[in-house]
mmCIF file of C-alpha atoms in Angstrom:
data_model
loop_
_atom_site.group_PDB
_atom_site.id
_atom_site.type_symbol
_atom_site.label_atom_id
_atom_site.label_comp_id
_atom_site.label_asym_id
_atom_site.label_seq_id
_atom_site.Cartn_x
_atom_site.Cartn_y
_atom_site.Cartn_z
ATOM 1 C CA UNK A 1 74.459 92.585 71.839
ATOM 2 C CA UNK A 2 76.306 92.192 75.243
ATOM 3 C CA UNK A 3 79.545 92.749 76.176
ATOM 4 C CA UNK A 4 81.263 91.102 78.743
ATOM 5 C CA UNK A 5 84.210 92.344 80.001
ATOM 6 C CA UNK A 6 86.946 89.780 81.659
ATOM 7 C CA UNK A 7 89.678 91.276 83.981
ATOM 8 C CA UNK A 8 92.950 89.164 85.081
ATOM 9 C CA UNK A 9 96.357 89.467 86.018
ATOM 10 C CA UNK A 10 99.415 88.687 83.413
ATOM 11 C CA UNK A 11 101.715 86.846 86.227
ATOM 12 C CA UNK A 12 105.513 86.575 85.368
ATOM 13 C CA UNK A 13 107.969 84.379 87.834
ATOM 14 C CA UNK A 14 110.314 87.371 87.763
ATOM 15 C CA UNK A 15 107.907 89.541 89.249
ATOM 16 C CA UNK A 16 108.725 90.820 93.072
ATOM 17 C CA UNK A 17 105.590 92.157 94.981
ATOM 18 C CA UNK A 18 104.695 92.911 98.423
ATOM 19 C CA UNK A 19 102.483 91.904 101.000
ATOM 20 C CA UNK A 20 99.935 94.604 99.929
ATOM 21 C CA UNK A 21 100.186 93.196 96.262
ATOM 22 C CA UNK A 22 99.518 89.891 96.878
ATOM 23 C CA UNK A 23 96.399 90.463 98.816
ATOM 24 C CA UNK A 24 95.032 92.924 96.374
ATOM 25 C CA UNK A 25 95.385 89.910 94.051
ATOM 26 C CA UNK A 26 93.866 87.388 96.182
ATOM 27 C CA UNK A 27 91.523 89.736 97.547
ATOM 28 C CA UNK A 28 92.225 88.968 101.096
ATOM 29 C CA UNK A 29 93.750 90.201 104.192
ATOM 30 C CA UNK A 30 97.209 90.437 105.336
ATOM 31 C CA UNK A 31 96.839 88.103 108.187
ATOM 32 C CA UNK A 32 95.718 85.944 105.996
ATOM 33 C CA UNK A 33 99.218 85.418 103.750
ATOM 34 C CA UNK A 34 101.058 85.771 106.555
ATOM 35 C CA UNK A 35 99.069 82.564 108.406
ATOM 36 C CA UNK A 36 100.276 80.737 104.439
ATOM 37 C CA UNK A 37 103.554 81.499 104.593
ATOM 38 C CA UNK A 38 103.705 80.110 108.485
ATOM 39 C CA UNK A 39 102.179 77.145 107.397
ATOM 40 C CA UNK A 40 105.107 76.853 104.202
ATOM 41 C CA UNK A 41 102.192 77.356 101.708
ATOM 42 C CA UNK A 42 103.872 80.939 100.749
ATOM 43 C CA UNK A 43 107.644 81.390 100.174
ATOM 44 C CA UNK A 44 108.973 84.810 100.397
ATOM 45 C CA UNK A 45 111.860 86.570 100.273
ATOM 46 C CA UNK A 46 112.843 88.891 103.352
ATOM 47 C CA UNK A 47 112.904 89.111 107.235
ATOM 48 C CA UNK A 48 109.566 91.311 107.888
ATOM 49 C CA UNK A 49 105.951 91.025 106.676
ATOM 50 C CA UNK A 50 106.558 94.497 105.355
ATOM 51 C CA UNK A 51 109.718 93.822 103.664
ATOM 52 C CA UNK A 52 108.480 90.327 102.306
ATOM 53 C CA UNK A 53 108.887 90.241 98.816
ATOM 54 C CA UNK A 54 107.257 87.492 96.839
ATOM 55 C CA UNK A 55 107.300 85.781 93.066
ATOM 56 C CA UNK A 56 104.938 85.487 90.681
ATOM 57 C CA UNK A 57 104.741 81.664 91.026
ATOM 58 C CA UNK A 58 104.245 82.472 94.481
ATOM 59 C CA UNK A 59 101.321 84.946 93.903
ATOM 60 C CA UNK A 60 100.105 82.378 91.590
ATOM 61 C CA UNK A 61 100.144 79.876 94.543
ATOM 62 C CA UNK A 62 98.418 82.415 96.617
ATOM 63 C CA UNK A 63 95.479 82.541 94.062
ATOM 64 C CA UNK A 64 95.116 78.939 94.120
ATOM 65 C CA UNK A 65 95.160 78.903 97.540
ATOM 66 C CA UNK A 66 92.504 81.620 97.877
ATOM 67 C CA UNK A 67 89.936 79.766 95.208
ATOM 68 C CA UNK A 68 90.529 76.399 97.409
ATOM 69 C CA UNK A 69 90.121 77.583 100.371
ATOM 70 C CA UNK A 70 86.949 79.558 98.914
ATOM 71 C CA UNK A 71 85.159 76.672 97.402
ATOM 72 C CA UNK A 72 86.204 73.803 98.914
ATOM 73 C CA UNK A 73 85.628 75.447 102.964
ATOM 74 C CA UNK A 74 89.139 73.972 103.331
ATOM 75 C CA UNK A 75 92.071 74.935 106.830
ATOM 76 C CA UNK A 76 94.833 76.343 105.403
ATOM 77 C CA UNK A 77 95.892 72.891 106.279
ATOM 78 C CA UNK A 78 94.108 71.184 104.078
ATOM 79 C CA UNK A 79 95.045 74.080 101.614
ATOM 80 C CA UNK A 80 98.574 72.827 101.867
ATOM 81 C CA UNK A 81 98.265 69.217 101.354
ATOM 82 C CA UNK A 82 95.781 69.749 98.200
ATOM 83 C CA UNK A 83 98.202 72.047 96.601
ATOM 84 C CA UNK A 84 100.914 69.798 97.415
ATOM 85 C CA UNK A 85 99.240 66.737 95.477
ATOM 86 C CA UNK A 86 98.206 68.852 92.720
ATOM 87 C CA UNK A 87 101.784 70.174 91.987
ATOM 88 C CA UNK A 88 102.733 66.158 92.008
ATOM 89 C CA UNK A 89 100.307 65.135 89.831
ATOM 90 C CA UNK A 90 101.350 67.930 86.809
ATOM 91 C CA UNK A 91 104.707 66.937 87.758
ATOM 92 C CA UNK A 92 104.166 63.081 86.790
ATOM 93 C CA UNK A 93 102.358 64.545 83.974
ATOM 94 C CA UNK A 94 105.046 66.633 82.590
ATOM 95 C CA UNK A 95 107.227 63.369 83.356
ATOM 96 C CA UNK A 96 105.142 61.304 81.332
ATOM 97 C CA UNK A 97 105.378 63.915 78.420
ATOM 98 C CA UNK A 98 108.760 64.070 78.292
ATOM 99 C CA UNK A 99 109.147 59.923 77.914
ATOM 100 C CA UNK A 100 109.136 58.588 74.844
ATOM 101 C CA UNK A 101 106.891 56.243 73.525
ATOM 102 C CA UNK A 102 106.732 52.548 74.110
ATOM 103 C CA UNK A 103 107.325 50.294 71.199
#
């Protein structure tokens, strides 16, 4: 029988990591997070690249960013505005939960 073994990353919104961390996790470059956070794709705490310090929503952002770039070819751009509409749409959602019922 095989085995298959699945790797991830637990990601807690309390979590502070560096520059170094978050492209270990997206498996990209440096120049690469810093060109998100230009664009307002990446918030971060601090003044320097090297003292940036970021959350673990953020480096969950950063992952999603990575895979959308990846697959769909997209400009960090286009990166922007898809992660933009998809954090509106699960916020309608999460609206529409939260209402009750129509009689």
């Amino acid at each position: 029988m095989k085995q298959d073994t699945v790797t991830g990353i637990v990601i807690d919104e309390r979590m502070e990591l560096s520059i170094r961390d978050v492209c270990r996790a997206c498996g990209s470059t440096s120049e690469w997070v810093v060109e998100l956070v230009r664009e307002g794709v990446l918030d971060v705490e601090g003044t320097d690249s090297e003292q940036w310090r970021f959350s673990g929503a953020t480096l969950s952002r950063a992952i999603r960013a990575r895979r959308l770039q990846h697959e769909l070819d997209l400009s960090l751009h286009g990166v922007a505005l898809v992660l933009g509409l998809m954090e509106e749409i699960e916020s309608l959602r999460q609206q529409l939960r939260r209402q009750p019922p129509s009689p």
